[in-house]
Short mmCIF file of C-alpha atoms in Angstrom, two decimals:
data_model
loop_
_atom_site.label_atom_id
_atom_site.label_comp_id
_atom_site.label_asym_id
_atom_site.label_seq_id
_atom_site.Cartn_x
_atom_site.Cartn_y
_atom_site.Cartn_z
CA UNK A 186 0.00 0.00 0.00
CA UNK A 187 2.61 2.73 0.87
CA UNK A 188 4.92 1.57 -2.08
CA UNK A 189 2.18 2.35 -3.83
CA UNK A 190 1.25 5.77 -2.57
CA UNK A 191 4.77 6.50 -3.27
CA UNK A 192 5.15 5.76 -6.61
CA UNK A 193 1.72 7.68 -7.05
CA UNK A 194 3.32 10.94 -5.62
CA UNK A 195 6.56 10.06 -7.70
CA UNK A 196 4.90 10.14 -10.93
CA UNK A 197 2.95 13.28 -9.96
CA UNK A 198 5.87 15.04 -9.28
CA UNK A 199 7.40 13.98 -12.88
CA UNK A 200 4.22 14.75 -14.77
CA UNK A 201 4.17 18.37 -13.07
CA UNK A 202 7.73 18.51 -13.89
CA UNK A 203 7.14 17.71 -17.71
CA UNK A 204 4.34 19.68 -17.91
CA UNK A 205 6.09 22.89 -16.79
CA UNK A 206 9.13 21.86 -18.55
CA UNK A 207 7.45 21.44 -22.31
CA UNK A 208 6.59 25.02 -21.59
CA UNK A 209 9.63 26.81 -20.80
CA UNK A 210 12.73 28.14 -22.15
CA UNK A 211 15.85 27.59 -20.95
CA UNK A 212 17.91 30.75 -19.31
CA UNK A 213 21.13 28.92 -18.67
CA UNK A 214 24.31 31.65 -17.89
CA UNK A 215 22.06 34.76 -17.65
CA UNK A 216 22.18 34.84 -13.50
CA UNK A 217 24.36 35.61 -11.37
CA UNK A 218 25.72 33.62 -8.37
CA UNK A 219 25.68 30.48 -9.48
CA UNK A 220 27.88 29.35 -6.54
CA UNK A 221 24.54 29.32 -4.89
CA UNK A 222 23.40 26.45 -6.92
CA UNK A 223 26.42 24.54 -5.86
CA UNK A 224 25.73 21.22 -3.73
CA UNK A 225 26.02 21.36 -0.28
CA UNK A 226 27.27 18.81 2.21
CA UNK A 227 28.79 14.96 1.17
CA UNK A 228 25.34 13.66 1.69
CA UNK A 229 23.34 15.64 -0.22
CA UNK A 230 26.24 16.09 -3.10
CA UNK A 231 26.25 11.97 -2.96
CA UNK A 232 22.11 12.10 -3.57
CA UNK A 233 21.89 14.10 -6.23
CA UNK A 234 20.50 17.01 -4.77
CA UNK A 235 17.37 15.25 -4.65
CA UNK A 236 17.18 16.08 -0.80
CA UNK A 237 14.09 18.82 -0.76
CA UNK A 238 12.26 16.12 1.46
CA UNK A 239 15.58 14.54 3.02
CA UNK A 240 18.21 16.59 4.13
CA UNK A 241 19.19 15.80 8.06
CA UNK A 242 22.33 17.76 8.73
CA UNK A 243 23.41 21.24 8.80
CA UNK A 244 23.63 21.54 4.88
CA UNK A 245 19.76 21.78 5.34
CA UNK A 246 20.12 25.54 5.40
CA UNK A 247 21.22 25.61 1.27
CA UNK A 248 18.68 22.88 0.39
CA UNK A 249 15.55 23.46 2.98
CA UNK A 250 15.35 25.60 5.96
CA UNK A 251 12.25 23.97 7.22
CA UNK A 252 14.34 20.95 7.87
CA UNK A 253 16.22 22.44 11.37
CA UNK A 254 13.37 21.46 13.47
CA UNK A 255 14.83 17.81 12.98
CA UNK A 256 17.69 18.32 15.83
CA UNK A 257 17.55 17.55 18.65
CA UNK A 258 21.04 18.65 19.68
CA UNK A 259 23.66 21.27 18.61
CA UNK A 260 25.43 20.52 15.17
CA UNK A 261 28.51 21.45 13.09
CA UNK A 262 29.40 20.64 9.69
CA UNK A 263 32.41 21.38 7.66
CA UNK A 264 32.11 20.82 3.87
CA UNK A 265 34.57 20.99 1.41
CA UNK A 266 35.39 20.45 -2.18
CA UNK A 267 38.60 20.83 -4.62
CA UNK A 268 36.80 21.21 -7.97
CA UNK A 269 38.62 22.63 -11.47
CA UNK A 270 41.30 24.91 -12.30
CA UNK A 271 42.11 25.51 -8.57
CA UNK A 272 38.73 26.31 -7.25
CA UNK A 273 37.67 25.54 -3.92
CA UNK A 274 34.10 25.02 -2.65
CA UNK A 275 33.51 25.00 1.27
CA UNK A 276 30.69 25.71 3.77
CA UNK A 277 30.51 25.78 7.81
CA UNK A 278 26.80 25.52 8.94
CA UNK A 279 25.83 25.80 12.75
CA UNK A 280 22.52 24.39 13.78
CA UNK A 281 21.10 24.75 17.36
CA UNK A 282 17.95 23.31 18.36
CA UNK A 283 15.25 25.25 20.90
CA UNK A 284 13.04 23.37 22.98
CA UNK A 285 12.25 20.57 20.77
CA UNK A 286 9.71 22.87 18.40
CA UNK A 287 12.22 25.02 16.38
CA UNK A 288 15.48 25.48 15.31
CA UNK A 289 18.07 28.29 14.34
CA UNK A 290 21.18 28.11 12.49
CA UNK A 291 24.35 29.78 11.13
CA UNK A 292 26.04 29.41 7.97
CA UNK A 293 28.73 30.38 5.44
CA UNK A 294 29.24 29.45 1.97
CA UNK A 295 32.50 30.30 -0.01
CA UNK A 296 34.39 29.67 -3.59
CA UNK A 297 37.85 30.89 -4.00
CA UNK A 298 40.16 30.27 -6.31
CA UNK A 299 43.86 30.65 -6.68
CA UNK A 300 45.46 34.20 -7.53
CA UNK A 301 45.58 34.80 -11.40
CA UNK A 302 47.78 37.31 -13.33
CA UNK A 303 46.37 40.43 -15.39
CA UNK A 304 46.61 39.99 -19.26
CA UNK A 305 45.79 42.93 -21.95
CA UNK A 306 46.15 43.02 -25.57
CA UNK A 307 49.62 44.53 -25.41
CA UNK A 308 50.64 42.27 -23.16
CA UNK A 309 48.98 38.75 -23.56
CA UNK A 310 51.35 37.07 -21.75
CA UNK A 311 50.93 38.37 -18.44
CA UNK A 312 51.54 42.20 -17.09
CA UNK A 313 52.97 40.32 -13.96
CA UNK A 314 50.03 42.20 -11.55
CA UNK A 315 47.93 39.40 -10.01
CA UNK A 316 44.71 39.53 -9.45
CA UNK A 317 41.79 37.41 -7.18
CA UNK A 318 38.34 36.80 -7.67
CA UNK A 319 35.70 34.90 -5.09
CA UNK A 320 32.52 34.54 -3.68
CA UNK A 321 30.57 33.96 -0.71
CA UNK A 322 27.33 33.69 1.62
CA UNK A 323 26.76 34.17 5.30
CA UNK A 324 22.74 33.92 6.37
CA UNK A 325 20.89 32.68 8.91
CA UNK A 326 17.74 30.58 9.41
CA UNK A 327 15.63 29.48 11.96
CA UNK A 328 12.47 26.79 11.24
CA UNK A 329 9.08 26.29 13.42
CA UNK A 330 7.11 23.47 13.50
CA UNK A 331 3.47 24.93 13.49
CA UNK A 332 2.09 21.23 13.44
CA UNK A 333 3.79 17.79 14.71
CA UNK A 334 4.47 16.70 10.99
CA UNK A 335 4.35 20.45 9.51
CA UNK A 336 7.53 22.26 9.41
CA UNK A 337 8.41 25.87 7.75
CA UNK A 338 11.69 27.04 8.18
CA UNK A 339 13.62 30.49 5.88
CA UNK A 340 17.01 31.66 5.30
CA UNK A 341 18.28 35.28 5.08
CA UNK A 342 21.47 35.79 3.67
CA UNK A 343 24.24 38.35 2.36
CA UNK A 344 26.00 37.12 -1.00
CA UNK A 345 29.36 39.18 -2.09
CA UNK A 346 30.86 38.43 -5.38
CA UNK A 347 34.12 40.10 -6.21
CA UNK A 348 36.76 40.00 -8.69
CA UNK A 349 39.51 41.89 -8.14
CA UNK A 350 38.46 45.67 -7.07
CA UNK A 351 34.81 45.43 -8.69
CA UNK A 352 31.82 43.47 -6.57
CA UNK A 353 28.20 43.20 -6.42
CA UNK A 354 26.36 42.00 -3.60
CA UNK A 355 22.84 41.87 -1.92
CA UNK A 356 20.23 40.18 0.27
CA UNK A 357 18.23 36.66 -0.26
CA UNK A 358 16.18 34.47 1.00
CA UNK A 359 15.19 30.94 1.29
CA UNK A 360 12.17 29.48 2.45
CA UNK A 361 10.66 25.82 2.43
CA UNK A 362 8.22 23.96 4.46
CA UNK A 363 8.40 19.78 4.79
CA UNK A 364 5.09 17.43 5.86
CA UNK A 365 5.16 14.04 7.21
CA UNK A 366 2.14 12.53 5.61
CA UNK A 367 0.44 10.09 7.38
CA UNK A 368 1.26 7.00 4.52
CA UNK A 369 3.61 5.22 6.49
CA UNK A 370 5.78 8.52 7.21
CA UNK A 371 6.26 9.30 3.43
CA UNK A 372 7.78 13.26 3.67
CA UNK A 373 7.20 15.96 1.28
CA UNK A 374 8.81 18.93 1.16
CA UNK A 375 9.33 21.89 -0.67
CA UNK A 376 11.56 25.51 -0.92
CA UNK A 377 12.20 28.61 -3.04
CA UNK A 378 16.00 29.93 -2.94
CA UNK A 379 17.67 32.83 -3.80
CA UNK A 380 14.87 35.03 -3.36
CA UNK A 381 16.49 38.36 -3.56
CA UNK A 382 17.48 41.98 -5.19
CA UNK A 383 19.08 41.95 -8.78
CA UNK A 384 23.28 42.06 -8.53
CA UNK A 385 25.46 44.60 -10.10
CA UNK A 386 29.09 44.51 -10.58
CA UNK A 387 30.44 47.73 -9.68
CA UNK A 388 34.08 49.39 -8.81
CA UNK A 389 37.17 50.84 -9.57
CA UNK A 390 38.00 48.48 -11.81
CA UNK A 391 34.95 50.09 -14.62
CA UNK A 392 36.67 53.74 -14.16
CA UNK A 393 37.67 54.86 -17.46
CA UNK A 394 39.13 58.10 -19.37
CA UNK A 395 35.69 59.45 -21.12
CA UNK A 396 35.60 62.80 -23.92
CA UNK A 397 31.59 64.16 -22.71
CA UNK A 398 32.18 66.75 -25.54
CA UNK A 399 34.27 64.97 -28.94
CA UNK A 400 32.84 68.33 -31.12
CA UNK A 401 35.26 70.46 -28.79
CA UNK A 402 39.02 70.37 -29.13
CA UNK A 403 40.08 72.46 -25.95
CA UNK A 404 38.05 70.74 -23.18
CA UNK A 405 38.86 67.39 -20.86
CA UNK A 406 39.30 64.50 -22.41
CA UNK A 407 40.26 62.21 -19.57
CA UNK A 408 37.12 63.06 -17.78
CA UNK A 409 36.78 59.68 -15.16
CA UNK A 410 33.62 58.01 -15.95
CA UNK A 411 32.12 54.51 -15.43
CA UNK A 412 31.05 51.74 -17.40
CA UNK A 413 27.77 51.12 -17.38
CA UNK A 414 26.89 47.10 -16.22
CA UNK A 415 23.91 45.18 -16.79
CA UNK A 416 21.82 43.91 -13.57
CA UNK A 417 21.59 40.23 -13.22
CA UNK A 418 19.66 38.22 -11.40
CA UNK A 419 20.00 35.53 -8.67
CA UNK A 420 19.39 31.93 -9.89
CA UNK A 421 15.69 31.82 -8.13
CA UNK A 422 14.93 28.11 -7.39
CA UNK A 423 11.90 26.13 -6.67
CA UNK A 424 12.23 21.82 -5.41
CA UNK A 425 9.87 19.89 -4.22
CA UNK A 426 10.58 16.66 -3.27
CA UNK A 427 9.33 12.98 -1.29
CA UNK A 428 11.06 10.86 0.87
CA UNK A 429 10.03 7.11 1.75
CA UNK A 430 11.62 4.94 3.90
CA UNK A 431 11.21 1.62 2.16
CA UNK A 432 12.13 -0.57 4.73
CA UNK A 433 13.53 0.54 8.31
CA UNK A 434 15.06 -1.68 11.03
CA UNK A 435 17.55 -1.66 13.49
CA UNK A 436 20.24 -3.23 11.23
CA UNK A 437 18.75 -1.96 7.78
CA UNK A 438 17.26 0.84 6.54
CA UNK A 439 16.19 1.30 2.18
CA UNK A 440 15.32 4.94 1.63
CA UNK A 441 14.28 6.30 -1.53
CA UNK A 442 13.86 10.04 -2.70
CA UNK A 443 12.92 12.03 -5.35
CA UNK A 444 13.13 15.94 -6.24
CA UNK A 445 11.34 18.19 -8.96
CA UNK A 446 13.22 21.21 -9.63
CA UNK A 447 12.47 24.69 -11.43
CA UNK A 448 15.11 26.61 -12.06
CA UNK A 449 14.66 30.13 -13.35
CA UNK A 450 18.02 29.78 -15.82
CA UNK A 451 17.38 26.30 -17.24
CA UNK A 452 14.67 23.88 -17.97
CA UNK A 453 12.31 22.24 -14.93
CA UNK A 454 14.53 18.78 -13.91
CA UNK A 455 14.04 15.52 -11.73
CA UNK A 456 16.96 14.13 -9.44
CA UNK A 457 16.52 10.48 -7.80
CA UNK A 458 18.19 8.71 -5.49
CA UNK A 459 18.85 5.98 -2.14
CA UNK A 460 20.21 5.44 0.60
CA UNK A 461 21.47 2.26 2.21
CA UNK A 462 22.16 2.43 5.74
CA UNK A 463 23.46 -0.33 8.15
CA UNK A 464 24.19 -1.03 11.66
CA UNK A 465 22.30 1.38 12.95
CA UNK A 466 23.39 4.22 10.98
CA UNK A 467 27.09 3.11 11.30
CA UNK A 468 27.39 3.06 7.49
CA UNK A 469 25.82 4.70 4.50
CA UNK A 470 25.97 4.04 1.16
CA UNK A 471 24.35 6.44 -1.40
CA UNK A 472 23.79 7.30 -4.98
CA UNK A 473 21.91 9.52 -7.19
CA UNK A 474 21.18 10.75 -10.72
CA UNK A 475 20.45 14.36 -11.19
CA UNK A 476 18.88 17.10 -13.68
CA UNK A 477 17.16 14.32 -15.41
CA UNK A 478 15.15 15.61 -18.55
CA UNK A 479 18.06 18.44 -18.77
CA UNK A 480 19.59 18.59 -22.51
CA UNK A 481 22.92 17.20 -22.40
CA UNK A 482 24.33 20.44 -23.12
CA UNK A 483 22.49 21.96 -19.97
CA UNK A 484 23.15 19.43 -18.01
CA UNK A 485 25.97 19.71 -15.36
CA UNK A 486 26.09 16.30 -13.79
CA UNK A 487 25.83 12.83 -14.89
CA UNK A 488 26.03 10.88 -11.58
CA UNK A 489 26.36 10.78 -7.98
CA UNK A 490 27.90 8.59 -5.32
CA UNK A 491 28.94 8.06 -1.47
CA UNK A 492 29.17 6.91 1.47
CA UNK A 493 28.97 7.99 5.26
CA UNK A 494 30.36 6.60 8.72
CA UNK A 495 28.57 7.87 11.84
CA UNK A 496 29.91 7.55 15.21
CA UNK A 497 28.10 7.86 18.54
CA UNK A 498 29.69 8.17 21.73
CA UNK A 499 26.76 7.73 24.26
CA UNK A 500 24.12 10.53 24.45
CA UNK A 501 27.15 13.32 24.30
CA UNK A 502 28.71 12.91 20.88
CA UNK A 503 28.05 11.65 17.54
CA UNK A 504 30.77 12.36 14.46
CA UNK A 505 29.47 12.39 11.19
CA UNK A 506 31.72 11.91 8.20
CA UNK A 507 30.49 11.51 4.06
CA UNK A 508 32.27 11.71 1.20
CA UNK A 509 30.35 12.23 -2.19
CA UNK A 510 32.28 11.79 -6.20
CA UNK A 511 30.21 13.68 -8.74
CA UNK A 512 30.78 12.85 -12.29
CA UNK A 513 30.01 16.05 -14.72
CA UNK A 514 28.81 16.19 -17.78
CA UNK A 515 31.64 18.01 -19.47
CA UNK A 516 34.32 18.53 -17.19
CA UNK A 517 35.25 15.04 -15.63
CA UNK A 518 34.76 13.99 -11.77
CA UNK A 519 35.25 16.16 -8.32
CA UNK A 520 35.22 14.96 -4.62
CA UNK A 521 33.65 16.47 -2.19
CA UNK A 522 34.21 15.28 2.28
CA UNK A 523 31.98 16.50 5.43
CA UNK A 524 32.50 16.16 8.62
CA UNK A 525 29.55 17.34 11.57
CA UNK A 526 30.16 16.79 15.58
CA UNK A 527 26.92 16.71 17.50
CA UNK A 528 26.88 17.81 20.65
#
């Protein structure tokens, strides 16, 4: 009966996905901070993404706010990943849980990159001046549940995105809600990201000499002016997703998951995925395919894959550690390790 209900609310999701998708046009590379989109944590990376209805550790705060009400103890994760041409991915997230009913949390997202030198047309080869460029996010989220199985949680955060001495940053949010259905536990959930203010690069870095007046020979023609940039927007998200625990014991546990996204800079997308867990959480094994329905040339993964060890010492202390391999579509394959402490 609940495998059934399931697959019910699985194929719902994928006709709404279709649907929406068979009516849109794609919008890939016209946003801006798309290190938002990045995956977040070893265990979500190693899923998919396809953790809208899922997500259990601190990484909830990129993928669904509404999710914090799930501790029931402090929580720190560390997240990392080395990905191409010396780029860096990491995030710290800091959940702490309040009497049972809500939850607040702390978090920082960040991609740097290695130092690069300035090139111009005279000098293609390098000017020898080096220059840096990176990005980041600092919010913070808190999540109520206004029913026993009905959560809603948001997100409020800063983004900064700089390359050398020109930036643009502003405010988003995040929002999402999850519901424990009665059908044998089966979770939905769903959240908007990147809710927020158009960005707009700006700095010294536009200053340039500018003749106001080209008709007149005697006046300033080194008057400092600015280039004029575009506004972009943030890469505004909507998932829903469901979450079934297919079978659950002490030793065992077979859960499968599913998660419909619409981006607004590509076309509407599925991700699957599941999770085998054994010895009572000890260890995890996981995999996932995401963007399904994507064009190849839209697509940026092809797989996911991981696994998890979790520690507890007692009531006191539990250490968490995943690691997650995502194979892209075009690039090849990066690794990406958490660690959380529990507390």
């Amino acid at each position: 009966m609940q495998a059934r209900i399931f697959i019910t609310l699985f194929l719902i999701l994928v006709v709404g996905m279709a649907d929406v998708a068979a009516q849109s046009v794609s919008k890939t590379g016209t946003t801006a901070g798309n290190f938002l989109k990045m995956p977040v944590g070893a265990r979500s990376a190693a899923l998919g993404g396809a953790v809208a209805a899922s997500v259990n550790d601190p990484s909830a705060m990129r993928w669904n706010p509404a999710a914090l009400t799930g501790f029931d103890r402090p929580e720190v994760m560390l997240d990392h990943a080395e990905l191409f041409a010396s780029i860096r991915h990491s995030y710290l997230g800091v959940v702490l849980p309040i009497n049972g009913n809500s939850g607040i949390g702390l978090n920082i997202t960040a991609m740097t990159m290695d130092d690069m030198e300035e090139t111009t047309f005279d000098r293609p080869d390098g000017t020898g001046r080096m220059f840096g460029a990176y990005s980041y996010a600092a919010g913070v989220s808190y999540a109520l549940k206004l029913l026993p199985n009905f959560s809603l949680g948001a997100n409020v955060k800063f983004i900064n995105e700089t390359i050398w001495n020109t930036s643009a940053s502003g405010i988003a949010f995040d929002i999402g809600t999850t519901y424990v259905t009665p059908f044998d536990d089966i979770v939905f959930g769903v959240s908007v990201t990147n809710f927020g203010q158009k960005f707009r690069m700006l700095g010294d870095d536009l200053l340039i000499p500018a003749d106001v007046d080209r008709s007149s020979s005697g006046n300033n023609s080194e008057i400092p002016a600015n280039l004029d940039t575009d506004r972009f927007d943030l890469p505004l998200g909507l998932s829903a997703g469901l979450l079934w625990h297919a079978f659950d014991t002490e030793n065992m546990r077979v859960s499968l998951m599913a998660s419909g996204q619409s981006p607004s800079d590509n076309y509407q997308n599925l991700s699957v995925a599941a999770e085998l867990a054994f010895l009572n959480e000890l260890i995890t094994f996981r995999g996932g395919i995401p963007e399904i329905g994507l064009p190849q040339e839209d697509r940026m993964y092809k797989f996911a894959l991981g696994a998890g060890l979790k520690y507890s010492f007692g009531n006191n202390l539990a250490l968490d550690f995943g690691y997650a391999y995502q194979q892209h579509e075009h690039l090849g394959g990066t690794n990406r390790i958490s660690a959380s402490v529990a507390f």
